[in-house]
CSV table of C-alpha atoms in Angstrom, one decimal:
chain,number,residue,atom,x,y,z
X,721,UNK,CA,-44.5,1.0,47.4
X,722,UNK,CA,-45.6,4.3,49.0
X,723,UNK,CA,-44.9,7.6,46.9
X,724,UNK,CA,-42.1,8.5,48.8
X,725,UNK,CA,-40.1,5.2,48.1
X,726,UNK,CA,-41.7,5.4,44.5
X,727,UNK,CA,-40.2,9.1,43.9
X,728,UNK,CA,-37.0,8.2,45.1
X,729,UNK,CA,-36.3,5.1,43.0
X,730,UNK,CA,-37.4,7.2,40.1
X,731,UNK,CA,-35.2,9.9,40.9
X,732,UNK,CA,-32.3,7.4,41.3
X,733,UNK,CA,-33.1,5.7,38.3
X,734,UNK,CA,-33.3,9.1,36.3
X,735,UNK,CA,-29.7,10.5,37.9
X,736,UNK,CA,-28.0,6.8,36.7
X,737,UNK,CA,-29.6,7.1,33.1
X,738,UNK,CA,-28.2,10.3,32.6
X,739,UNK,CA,-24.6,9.7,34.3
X,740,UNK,CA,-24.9,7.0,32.2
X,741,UNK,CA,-25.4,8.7,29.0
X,742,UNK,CA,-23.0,11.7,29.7
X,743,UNK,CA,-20.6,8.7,30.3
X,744,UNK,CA,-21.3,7.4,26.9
X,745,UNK,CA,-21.4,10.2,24.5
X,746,UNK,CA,-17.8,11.1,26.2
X,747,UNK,CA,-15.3,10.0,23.7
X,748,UNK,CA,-12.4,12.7,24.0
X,749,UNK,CA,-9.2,10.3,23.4
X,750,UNK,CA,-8.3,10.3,19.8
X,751,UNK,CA,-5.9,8.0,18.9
X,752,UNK,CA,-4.3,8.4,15.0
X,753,UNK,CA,-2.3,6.3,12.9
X,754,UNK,CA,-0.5,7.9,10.0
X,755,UNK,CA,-0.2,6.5,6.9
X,756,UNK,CA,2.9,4.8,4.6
X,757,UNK,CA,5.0,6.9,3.1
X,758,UNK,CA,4.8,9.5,5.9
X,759,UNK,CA,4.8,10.3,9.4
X,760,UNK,CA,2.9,11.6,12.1
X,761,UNK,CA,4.0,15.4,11.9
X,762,UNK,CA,1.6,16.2,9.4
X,763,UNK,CA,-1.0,15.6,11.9
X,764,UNK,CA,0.0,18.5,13.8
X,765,UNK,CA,-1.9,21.1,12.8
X,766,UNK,CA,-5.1,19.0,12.8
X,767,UNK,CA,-3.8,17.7,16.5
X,768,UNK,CA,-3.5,21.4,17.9
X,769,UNK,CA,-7.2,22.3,16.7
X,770,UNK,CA,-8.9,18.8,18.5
X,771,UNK,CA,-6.9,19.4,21.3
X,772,UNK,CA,-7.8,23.3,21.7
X,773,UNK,CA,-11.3,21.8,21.3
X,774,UNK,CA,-11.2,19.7,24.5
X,775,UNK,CA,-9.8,16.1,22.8
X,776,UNK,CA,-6.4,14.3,24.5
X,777,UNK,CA,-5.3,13.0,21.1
X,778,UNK,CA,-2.2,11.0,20.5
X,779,UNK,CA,-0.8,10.1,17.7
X,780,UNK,CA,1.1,6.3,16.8
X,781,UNK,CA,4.5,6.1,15.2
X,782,UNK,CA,4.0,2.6,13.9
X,783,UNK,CA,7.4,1.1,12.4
X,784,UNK,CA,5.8,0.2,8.7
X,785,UNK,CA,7.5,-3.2,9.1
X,786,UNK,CA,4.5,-5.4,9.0
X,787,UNK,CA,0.9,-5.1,9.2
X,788,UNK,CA,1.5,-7.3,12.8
X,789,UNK,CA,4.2,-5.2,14.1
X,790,UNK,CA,2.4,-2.0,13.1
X,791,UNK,CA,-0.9,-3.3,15.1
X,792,UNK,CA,1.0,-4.0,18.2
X,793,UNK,CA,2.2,-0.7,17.7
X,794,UNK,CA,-0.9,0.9,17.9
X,795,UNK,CA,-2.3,-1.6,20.8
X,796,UNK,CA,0.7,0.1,22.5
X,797,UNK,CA,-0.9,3.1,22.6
X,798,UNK,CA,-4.4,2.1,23.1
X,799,UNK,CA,-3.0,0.8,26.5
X,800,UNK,CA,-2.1,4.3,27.4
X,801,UNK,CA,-6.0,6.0,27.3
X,802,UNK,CA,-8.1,6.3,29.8
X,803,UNK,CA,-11.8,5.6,29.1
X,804,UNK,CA,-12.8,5.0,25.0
X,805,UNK,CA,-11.4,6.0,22.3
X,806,UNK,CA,-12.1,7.2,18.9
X,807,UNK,CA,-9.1,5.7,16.7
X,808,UNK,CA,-8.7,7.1,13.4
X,809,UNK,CA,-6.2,6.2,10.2
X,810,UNK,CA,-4.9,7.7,7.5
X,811,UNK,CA,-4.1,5.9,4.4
X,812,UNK,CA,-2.5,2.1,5.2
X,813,UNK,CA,-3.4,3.4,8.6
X,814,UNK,CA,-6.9,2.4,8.0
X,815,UNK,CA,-5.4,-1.2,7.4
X,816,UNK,CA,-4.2,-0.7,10.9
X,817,UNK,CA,-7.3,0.5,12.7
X,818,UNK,CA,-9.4,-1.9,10.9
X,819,UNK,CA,-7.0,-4.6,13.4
X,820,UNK,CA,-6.9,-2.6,16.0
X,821,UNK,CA,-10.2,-1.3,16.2
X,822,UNK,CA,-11.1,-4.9,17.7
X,823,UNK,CA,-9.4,-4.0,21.1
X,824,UNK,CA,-12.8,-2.8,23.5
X,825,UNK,CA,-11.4,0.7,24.4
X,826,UNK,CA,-12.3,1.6,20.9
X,827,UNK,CA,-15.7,3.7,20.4
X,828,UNK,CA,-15.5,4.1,16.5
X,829,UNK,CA,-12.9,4.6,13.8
X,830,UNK,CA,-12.4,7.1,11.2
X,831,UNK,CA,-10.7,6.4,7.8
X,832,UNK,CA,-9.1,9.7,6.4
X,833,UNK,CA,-8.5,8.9,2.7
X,834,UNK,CA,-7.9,5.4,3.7
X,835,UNK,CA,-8.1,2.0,2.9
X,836,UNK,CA,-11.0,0.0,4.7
X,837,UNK,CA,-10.6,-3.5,4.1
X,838,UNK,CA,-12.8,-6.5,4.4
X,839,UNK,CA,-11.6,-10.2,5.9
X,840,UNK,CA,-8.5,-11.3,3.6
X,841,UNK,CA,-8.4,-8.4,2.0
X,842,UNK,CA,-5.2,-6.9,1.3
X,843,UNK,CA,-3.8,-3.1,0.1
X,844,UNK,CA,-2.9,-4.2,-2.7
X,845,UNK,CA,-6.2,-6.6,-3.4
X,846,UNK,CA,-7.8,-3.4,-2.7
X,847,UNK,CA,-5.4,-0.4,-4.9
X,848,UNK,CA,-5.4,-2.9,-8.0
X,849,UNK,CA,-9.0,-3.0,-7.6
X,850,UNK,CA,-9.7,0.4,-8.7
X,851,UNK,CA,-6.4,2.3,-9.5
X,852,UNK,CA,-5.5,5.5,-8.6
X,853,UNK,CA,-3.3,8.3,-10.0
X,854,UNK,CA,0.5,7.5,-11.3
X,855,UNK,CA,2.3,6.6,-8.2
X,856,UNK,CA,5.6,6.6,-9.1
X,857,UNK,CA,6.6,4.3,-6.4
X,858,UNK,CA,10.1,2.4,-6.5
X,859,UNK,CA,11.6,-0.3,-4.6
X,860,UNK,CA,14.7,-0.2,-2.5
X,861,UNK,CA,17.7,-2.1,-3.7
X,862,UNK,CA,16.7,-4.8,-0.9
X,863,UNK,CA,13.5,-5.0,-2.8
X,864,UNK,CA,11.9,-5.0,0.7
X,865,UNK,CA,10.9,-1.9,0.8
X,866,UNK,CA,9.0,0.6,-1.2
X,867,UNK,CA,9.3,4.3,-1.5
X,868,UNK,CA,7.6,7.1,-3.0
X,869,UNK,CA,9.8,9.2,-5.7
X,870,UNK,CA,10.5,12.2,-4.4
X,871,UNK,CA,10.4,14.1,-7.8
X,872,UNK,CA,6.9,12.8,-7.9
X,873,UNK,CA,5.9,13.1,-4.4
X,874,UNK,CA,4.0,16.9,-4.6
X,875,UNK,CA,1.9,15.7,-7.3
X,876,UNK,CA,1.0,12.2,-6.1
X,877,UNK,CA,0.2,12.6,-2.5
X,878,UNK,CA,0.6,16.5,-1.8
X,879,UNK,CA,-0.5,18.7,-4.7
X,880,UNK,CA,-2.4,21.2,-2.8
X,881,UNK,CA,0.0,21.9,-0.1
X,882,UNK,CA,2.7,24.3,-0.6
X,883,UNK,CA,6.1,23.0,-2.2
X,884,UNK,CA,8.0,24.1,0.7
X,885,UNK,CA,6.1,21.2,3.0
X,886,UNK,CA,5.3,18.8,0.2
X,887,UNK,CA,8.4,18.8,-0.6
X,888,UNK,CA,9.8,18.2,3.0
X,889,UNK,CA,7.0,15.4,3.3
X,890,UNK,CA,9.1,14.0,1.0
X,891,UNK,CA,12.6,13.7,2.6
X,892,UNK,CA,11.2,12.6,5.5
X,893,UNK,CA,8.7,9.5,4.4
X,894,UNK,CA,9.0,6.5,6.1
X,895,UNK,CA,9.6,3.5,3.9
X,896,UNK,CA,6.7,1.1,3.7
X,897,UNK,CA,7.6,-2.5,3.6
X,898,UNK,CA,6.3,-4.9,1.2
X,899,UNK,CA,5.0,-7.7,3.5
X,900,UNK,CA,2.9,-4.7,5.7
X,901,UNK,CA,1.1,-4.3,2.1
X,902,UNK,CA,0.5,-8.0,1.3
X,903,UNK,CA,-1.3,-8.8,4.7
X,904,UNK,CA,-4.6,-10.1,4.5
X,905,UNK,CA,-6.9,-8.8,7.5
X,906,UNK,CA,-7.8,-11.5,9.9
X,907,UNK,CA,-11.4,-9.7,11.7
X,908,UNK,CA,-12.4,-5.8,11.1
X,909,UNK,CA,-13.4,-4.0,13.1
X,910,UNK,CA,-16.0,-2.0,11.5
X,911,UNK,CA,-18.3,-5.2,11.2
X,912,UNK,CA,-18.7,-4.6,15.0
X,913,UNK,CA,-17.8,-0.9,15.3
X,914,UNK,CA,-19.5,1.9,14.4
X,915,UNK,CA,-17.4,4.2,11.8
X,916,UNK,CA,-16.8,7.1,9.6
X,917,UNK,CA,-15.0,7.6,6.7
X,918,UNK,CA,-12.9,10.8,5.0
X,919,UNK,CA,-12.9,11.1,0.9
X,920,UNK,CA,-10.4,13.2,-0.3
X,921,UNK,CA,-11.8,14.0,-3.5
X,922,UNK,CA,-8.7,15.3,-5.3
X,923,UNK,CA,-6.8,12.0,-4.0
X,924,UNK,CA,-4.1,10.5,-6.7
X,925,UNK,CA,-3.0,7.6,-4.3
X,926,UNK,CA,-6.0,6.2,-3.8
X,927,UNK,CA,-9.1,6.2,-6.3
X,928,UNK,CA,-11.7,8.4,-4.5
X,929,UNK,CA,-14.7,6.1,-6.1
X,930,UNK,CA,-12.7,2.9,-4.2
X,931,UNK,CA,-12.7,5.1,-1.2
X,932,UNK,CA,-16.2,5.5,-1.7
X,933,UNK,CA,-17.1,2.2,-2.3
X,934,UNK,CA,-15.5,1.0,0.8
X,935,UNK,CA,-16.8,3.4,3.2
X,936,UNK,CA,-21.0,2.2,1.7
X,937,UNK,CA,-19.7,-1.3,2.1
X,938,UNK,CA,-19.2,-0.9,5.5
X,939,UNK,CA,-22.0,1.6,6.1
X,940,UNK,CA,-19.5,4.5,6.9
X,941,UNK,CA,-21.2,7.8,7.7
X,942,UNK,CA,-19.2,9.7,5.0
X,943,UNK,CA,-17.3,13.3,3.9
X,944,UNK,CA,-16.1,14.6,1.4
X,945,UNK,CA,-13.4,17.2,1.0
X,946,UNK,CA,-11.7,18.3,-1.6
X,947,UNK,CA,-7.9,18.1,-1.3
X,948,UNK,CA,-5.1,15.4,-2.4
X,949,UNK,CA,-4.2,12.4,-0.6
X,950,UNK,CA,-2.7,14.3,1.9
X,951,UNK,CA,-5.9,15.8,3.2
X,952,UNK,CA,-5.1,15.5,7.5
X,953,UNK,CA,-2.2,18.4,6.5
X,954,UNK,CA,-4.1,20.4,3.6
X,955,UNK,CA,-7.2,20.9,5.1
X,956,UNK,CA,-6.7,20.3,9.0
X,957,UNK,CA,-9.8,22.4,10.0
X,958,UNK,CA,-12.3,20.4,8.2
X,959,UNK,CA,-10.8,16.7,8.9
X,960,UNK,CA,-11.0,18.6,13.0
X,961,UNK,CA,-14.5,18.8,12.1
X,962,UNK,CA,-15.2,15.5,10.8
X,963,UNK,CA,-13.2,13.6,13.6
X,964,UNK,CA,-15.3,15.9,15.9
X,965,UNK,CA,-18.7,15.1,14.7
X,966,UNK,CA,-17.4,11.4,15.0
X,967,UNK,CA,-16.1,11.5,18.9
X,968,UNK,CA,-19.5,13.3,19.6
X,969,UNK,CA,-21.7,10.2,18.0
X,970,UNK,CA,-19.3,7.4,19.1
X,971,UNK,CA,-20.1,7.0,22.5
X,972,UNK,CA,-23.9,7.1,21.6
């Protein structure tokens, strides 16, 4: 091969390496799953930063009816993006994402004060575990359904934001249904995925050493912010961060 050829196939070669790696590290769909007990509107603060930041983020509505249901839910929505995706979960959500997180759009996931379960693991294998603060939670007179009491609400899941919004967190919970917190996951995704996990120090719904001890388990790169279980609302600048520093290192 004379220098000529041997320069160009270099050149070539160097131009697809490095389409290749801007490719890679380009993870700007962030796809989040709220937790029981709650909705997505609490993400919107933390939504508005990523999305001022350059990051098409979208957040599921899953019903809370089943851990199935709630997983198609979120597959819904993993449909929708264009390129990877850097799927993050709050709370049960992490139950969620751990399901998910198998589809191959997804870069990474990020659990936010969340539960990161192993194969035939369950939430409530893994809250009895290692319990948490009082959780005053009650059943509906269906007993399907569990609920958080709203008289207890601020201090179990919101203490640090102010009453007026703990308090309409609240009214507007979504009812979490018994069966969604029995099922066992099947394959997670973080044995194949690379992820990053979010301890809310301050948390009283779930034991910040459990929270802890999952994200080492599964070799989490992990923070640590002080705020209650309601962290993605109380402090929506640093969880920006963290989810940030993750869709930057996702795509590597």
């Amino acid at each position: 091969m004379n220098k000529r050829l041997l320069f160009t196939a270099a050149l070539a070669f160097a131009t697809t390496a490095t389409a290749f790696t801007a490719e890679a590290a380009a993870v700007k769909n962030i796809v989040i799953v709220h937790g029981a007990l709650a909705d997505g509107s609490g993400w919107r603060k933390a939504t508005e930063i990523l999305e001022k930041r350059g990051f098409n983020v979208t957040i599921v509505q899953e019903p809370l009816t089943s851990l199935v249901e709630d997983v198609a839910a979120t597959k819904r929505v993993l449909d929708l993006q264009e390129g990877a995706v850097l799927l993050v979960g709050h709370s049960y959500g992490g139950m969620v994402i751990t399901e998910a997180g198998n589809d191959p759009n997804v870069a990474g996931l990020v659990y936010v004060a969340a539960f990161q379960p192993d194969k035939g693991e369950s939430l409530l294998n893994l809250a009895s575990s290692k319990p948490a603060g009082s959780m005053d939670i009650k059943e509906t007179k269906d007993g399907e359904y569990l609920y958080l009491d709203p008289g207890a609400f601020a201090a179990d899941f919101a203490a640090d934001l102010p009453k007026a919004e703990a308090d309409f967190l609240a009214r507007s919970q979504v009812f979490a249904s018994k069966q969604a917190f029995a099922a066992k996951i099947t394959e997670p995704a973080w044995r194949t995925k690379r992820s990053w996990s979010i301890v809310a120090t301050e948390d009283r719904s779930i034991n910040p050493g459990l929270e802890r001890d999952m994200a080492k388990r599964a070799g989490s790169e992990v923070t640590e912010i002080k705020a209650s279980h309601a962290v993605f609302a109380s402090q929506p600048e640093k969880v920006a961060d963290a989810i940030e520093k993750a869709a930057n290192k996702a795509g590597d």
